[in-house]
mmCIF file of C-alpha atoms in Angstrom:
data_model
loop_
_atom_site.group_PDB
_atom_site.id
_atom_site.type_symbol
_atom_site.label_atom_id
_atom_site.label_comp_id
_atom_site.label_asym_id
_atom_site.label_seq_id
_atom_site.Cartn_x
_atom_site.Cartn_y
_atom_site.Cartn_z
ATOM 1 C CA ASP A 1 -0.064 0.404 -0.374
ATOM 2 C CA ARG A 2 1.054 3.287 -1.199
ATOM 3 C CA SER A 3 0.417 6.837 -0.113
ATOM 4 C CA THR A 4 0.254 9.883 -2.366
ATOM 5 C CA GLY A 5 -0.284 13.174 -2.052
ATOM 6 C CA ALA A 6 -2.296 15.438 -4.056
ATOM 7 C CA CYS A 7 -1.149 15.859 -6.738
ATOM 8 C CA GLY A 8 -0.824 11.417 -6.890
ATOM 9 C CA GLU A 9 2.947 12.001 -5.809
ATOM 10 C CA PRO A 10 4.516 9.541 -3.432
ATOM 11 C CA ALA A 11 3.543 11.080 0.000
ATOM 12 C CA ALA A 12 7.437 10.654 0.682
ATOM 13 C CA LEU A 13 8.728 12.855 -2.174
ATOM 14 C CA ALA A 14 5.679 15.285 -0.702
ATOM 15 C CA PRO A 15 6.884 17.235 1.444
ATOM 16 C CA ARG A 16 10.352 17.970 -0.496
ATOM 17 C CA LEU A 17 9.329 18.695 -3.900
ATOM 18 C CA LYS A 18 7.663 21.609 -4.106
ATOM 19 C CA VAL A 19 6.030 21.610 -7.717
ATOM 20 C CA ASP A 20 5.119 25.803 -9.294
ATOM 21 C CA THR A 21 2.141 24.616 -11.305
ATOM 22 C CA SER A 22 0.849 27.635 -11.718
ATOM 23 C CA LYS A 23 2.265 28.311 -14.769
ATOM 24 C CA ARG A 24 0.985 24.735 -16.395
ATOM 25 C CA ASP A 25 -2.276 25.285 -15.154
ATOM 26 C CA ALA A 26 -2.323 28.609 -17.002
ATOM 27 C CA GLN A 27 -1.464 26.483 -20.112
ATOM 28 C CA THR A 28 -3.487 24.454 -19.456
ATOM 29 C CA LEU A 29 -7.143 26.868 -18.693
ATOM 30 C CA GLN A 30 -5.445 28.644 -22.042
ATOM 31 C CA ALA A 31 -5.678 25.292 -24.308
ATOM 32 C CA LEU A 32 -8.877 24.754 -22.861
ATOM 33 C CA ARG A 33 -10.821 27.942 -23.947
ATOM 34 C CA ARG A 34 -9.959 28.194 -27.765
ATOM 35 C CA VAL A 35 -12.091 24.826 -27.253
ATOM 36 C CA ASP A 36 -14.797 26.501 -25.193
ATOM 37 C CA ALA A 37 -13.819 30.351 -24.611
ATOM 38 C CA THR A 38 -17.067 29.846 -21.090
ATOM 39 C CA ILE A 39 -14.409 28.236 -19.182
ATOM 40 C CA GLU A 40 -13.217 29.372 -15.457
ATOM 41 C CA GLU A 41 -11.871 26.497 -13.992
ATOM 42 C CA VAL A 42 -10.824 23.121 -13.526
ATOM 43 C CA PHE A 43 -12.595 21.300 -10.789
ATOM 44 C CA CYS A 44 -10.981 17.703 -12.107
ATOM 45 C CA SER A 45 -8.014 16.210 -14.055
ATOM 46 C CA ALA A 46 -7.387 13.424 -15.508
ATOM 47 C CA THR A 47 -4.088 12.600 -17.817
ATOM 48 C CA HIS A 48 -5.079 9.653 -20.473
ATOM 49 C CA VAL A 49 -8.683 8.409 -20.901
ATOM 50 C CA VAL A 50 -9.606 6.373 -24.184
ATOM 51 C CA GLY A 51 -13.765 6.964 -25.219
ATOM 52 C CA TYR A 52 -16.613 3.719 -25.794
ATOM 53 C CA ALA A 53 -19.355 3.743 -28.246
ATOM 54 C CA TYR A 54 -22.267 1.008 -26.559
ATOM 55 C CA LYS A 55 -23.949 0.461 -29.494
ATOM 56 C CA ASP A 56 -25.524 -2.224 -31.760
ATOM 57 C CA GLY A 57 -25.014 -4.785 -28.633
ATOM 58 C CA GLY A 58 -21.193 -4.187 -28.549
ATOM 59 C CA TRP A 59 -18.531 -1.365 -27.329
ATOM 60 C CA GLU A 60 -16.848 -0.114 -30.154
ATOM 61 C CA ARG A 61 -13.942 2.258 -30.014
ATOM 62 C CA ALA A 62 -14.453 5.667 -30.862
ATOM 63 C CA GLU A 63 -11.855 8.271 -31.819
ATOM 64 C CA ILE A 64 -11.861 9.991 -28.505
ATOM 65 C CA GLU A 65 -8.482 9.518 -26.324
ATOM 66 C CA GLY A 66 -6.665 12.273 -24.430
ATOM 67 C CA PRO A 67 -6.542 14.084 -21.229
ATOM 68 C CA LEU A 68 -10.083 14.879 -19.277
ATOM 69 C CA PHE A 69 -11.294 17.434 -17.318
ATOM 70 C CA VAL A 70 -14.263 18.844 -15.596
ATOM 71 C CA VAL A 71 -14.322 22.287 -15.841
ATOM 72 C CA SER A 72 -16.696 25.227 -14.403
ATOM 73 C CA ARG A 73 -18.222 27.151 -17.158
ATOM 74 C CA ARG A 74 -19.969 31.311 -17.156
ATOM 75 C CA ALA A 75 -22.598 29.478 -19.264
ATOM 76 C CA GLY A 76 -23.211 28.005 -16.645
ATOM 77 C CA VAL A 77 -23.397 24.212 -16.979
ATOM 78 C CA SER A 78 -19.959 22.541 -16.337
ATOM 79 C CA ARG A 79 -18.692 20.557 -18.398
ATOM 80 C CA LEU A 80 -16.563 16.727 -18.935
ATOM 81 C CA VAL A 81 -14.035 17.854 -21.630
ATOM 82 C CA VAL A 82 -11.191 15.726 -23.809
ATOM 83 C CA LEU A 83 -8.776 16.995 -25.441
ATOM 84 C CA ASN A 84 -8.737 15.213 -28.745
ATOM 85 C CA ARG A 85 -5.592 13.711 -29.650
ATOM 86 C CA LEU A 86 -6.806 11.682 -32.786
ATOM 87 C CA THR A 87 -9.028 13.979 -34.107
ATOM 88 C CA PRO A 88 -9.658 18.117 -34.075
ATOM 89 C CA ARG A 89 -13.058 17.147 -32.904
ATOM 90 C CA ASN A 90 -13.060 17.148 -28.748
ATOM 91 C CA LEU A 91 -15.567 15.535 -26.420
ATOM 92 C CA LEU A 92 -17.838 17.967 -24.578
ATOM 93 C CA ALA A 93 -20.627 16.466 -22.768
ATOM 94 C CA ASP A 94 -22.925 18.961 -19.924
ATOM 95 C CA ALA A 95 -22.433 17.738 -16.590
ATOM 96 C CA ASP A 96 -26.203 18.349 -16.426
ATOM 97 C CA ALA A 97 -29.418 16.787 -14.323
ATOM 98 C CA GLU A 98 -29.279 14.831 -17.664
ATOM 99 C CA LEU A 99 -26.068 12.738 -17.037
ATOM 100 C CA GLU A 100 -25.885 9.694 -15.560
ATOM 101 C CA LEU A 101 -22.845 8.209 -14.404
ATOM 102 C CA ASP A 102 -21.744 5.039 -13.723
ATOM 103 C CA LEU A 103 -17.851 3.708 -12.458
ATOM 104 C CA ILE A 104 -17.063 0.106 -13.190
ATOM 105 C CA ASP A 105 -13.480 -0.256 -12.102
ATOM 106 C CA SER A 106 -11.248 2.244 -14.511
ATOM 107 C CA TYR A 107 -14.649 2.860 -17.180
ATOM 108 C CA LEU A 108 -16.276 5.676 -16.423
ATOM 109 C CA LEU A 109 -19.737 5.001 -18.170
ATOM 110 C CA TYR A 110 -22.307 7.849 -19.102
ATOM 111 C CA ARG A 111 -25.645 8.503 -20.654
ATOM 112 C CA GLU A 112 -26.264 12.196 -21.932
ATOM 113 C CA GLY A 113 -29.767 13.417 -22.708
ATOM 114 C CA LEU A 114 -30.640 15.430 -26.729
ATOM 115 C CA ARG A 115 -27.362 15.583 -28.408
ATOM 116 C CA ASP A 116 -27.020 19.545 -29.575
ATOM 117 C CA ASP A 117 -27.203 17.995 -32.862
ATOM 118 C CA GLY A 118 -30.986 17.707 -31.860
ATOM 119 C CA SER A 119 -31.306 14.071 -31.809
ATOM 120 C CA ASP A 120 -32.160 11.468 -29.159
ATOM 121 C CA GLU A 121 -29.726 8.884 -29.413
ATOM 122 C CA ASP A 122 -29.631 6.284 -26.639
ATOM 123 C CA VAL A 123 -25.396 5.938 -26.370
ATOM 124 C CA VAL A 124 -24.599 4.345 -23.344
ATOM 125 C CA HIS A 125 -20.028 6.011 -23.472
ATOM 126 C CA GLY A 126 -17.477 4.639 -21.446
ATOM 127 C CA LEU A 127 -14.219 5.957 -21.399
ATOM 128 C CA TRP A 128 -10.554 3.945 -19.079
ATOM 129 C CA PHE A 129 -8.670 5.471 -17.582
ATOM 130 C CA HIS A 130 -5.152 4.289 -17.819
ATOM 131 C CA ASP A 131 -5.165 5.388 -13.142
ATOM 132 C CA ALA A 132 -8.498 4.091 -11.384
ATOM 133 C CA ASP A 133 -7.793 6.392 -8.678
ATOM 134 C CA GLU A 134 -8.062 8.557 -12.139
ATOM 135 C CA ALA A 135 -11.954 7.373 -12.659
ATOM 136 C CA ARG A 136 -12.817 7.200 -8.699
ATOM 137 C CA ARG A 137 -11.920 11.252 -8.606
ATOM 138 C CA VAL A 138 -13.160 11.946 -11.968
ATOM 139 C CA HIS A 139 -16.452 9.682 -10.504
ATOM 140 C CA GLU A 140 -16.998 11.959 -7.864
ATOM 141 C CA THR A 141 -16.785 16.019 -8.642
ATOM 142 C CA LEU A 142 -18.914 14.730 -11.864
ATOM 143 C CA GLY A 143 -21.400 13.776 -9.025
ATOM 144 C CA ALA A 144 -21.248 15.636 -6.845
ATOM 145 C CA VAL A 145 -21.273 19.147 -9.518
ATOM 146 C CA ILE A 146 -24.653 16.690 -10.895
ATOM 147 C CA ALA A 147 -25.743 16.651 -7.392
ATOM 148 C CA SER A 148 -25.536 20.363 -7.362
ATOM 149 C CA VAL A 149 -27.731 21.050 -10.195
ATOM 150 C CA HIS A 150 -30.740 18.438 -8.047
ATOM 151 C CA ALA A 151 -30.208 21.732 -4.781
ATOM 152 C CA PRO A 152 -32.219 23.183 -4.623
ATOM 153 C CA PRO A 153 -31.636 26.837 -4.220
ATOM 154 C CA PRO A 154 -31.060 28.463 -1.079
ATOM 155 C CA ALA A 155 -34.003 29.719 0.682
ATOM 156 C CA PRO A 156 -33.564 33.573 0.957
ATOM 157 C CA ALA A 157 -33.072 34.786 4.445
ATOM 158 C CA ARG A 158 -36.311 34.552 6.523
ATOM 159 C CA ARG A 159 -37.104 38.391 8.037
ATOM 160 C CA GLU A 160 -38.684 38.117 11.296
ATOM 161 C CA ARG A 161 -42.634 39.743 10.046
ATOM 162 C CA LYS A 162 -43.937 42.080 13.067
ATOM 163 C CA PRO A 163 -47.556 41.999 13.033
ATOM 164 C CA PRO A 164 -48.881 45.123 11.893
ATOM 165 C CA GLN A 165 -49.452 47.487 14.734
ATOM 166 C CA GLN A 166 -53.216 48.406 15.368
ATOM 167 C CA GLN A 167 -53.640 51.201 15.361
ATOM 168 C CA GLN A 168 -56.822 52.764 17.867
ATOM 169 C CA PRO A 169 -59.273 55.306 16.538
ATOM 170 C CA PRO A 170 -58.221 58.906 17.887
ATOM 171 C CA PRO A 171 -60.206 59.739 20.309
ATOM 172 C CA PRO A 172 -63.447 61.255 20.016
#
């Protein structure tokens, strides 16, 4: 059993290893904003995933492969993004109330609601993660994002209402 630090490095190295990731993080955000200009923040990431689709009773490898990011957006709906290394077409899936998730070993399975192209094709997608811990973290993060979409908005602060004071009729 090997314990790891926050970024997955061995815990024994964590106290001695201080890496400034701000430049890398800024470059990552810049690359993501070329795909979606409304991206504000990266919640979670995975180094490498491979996409699959369940069609006609079997799994087919999709032309999706690369780093994965769960991001917040100014547009309101958070999003799952895979910067595709195989083709110019990146994977973009809104993390909204329509997104259904499941995690099996190193596979994150998901089903979207209506698609951007207008079709309502009911396809189950799968993402294989090189690292099972990354799969678990991404699943937990997406689950929390989706739960926040389902959560009712916070109740407005209640002001205590005083009963109206009854006016005494003026004396005769």
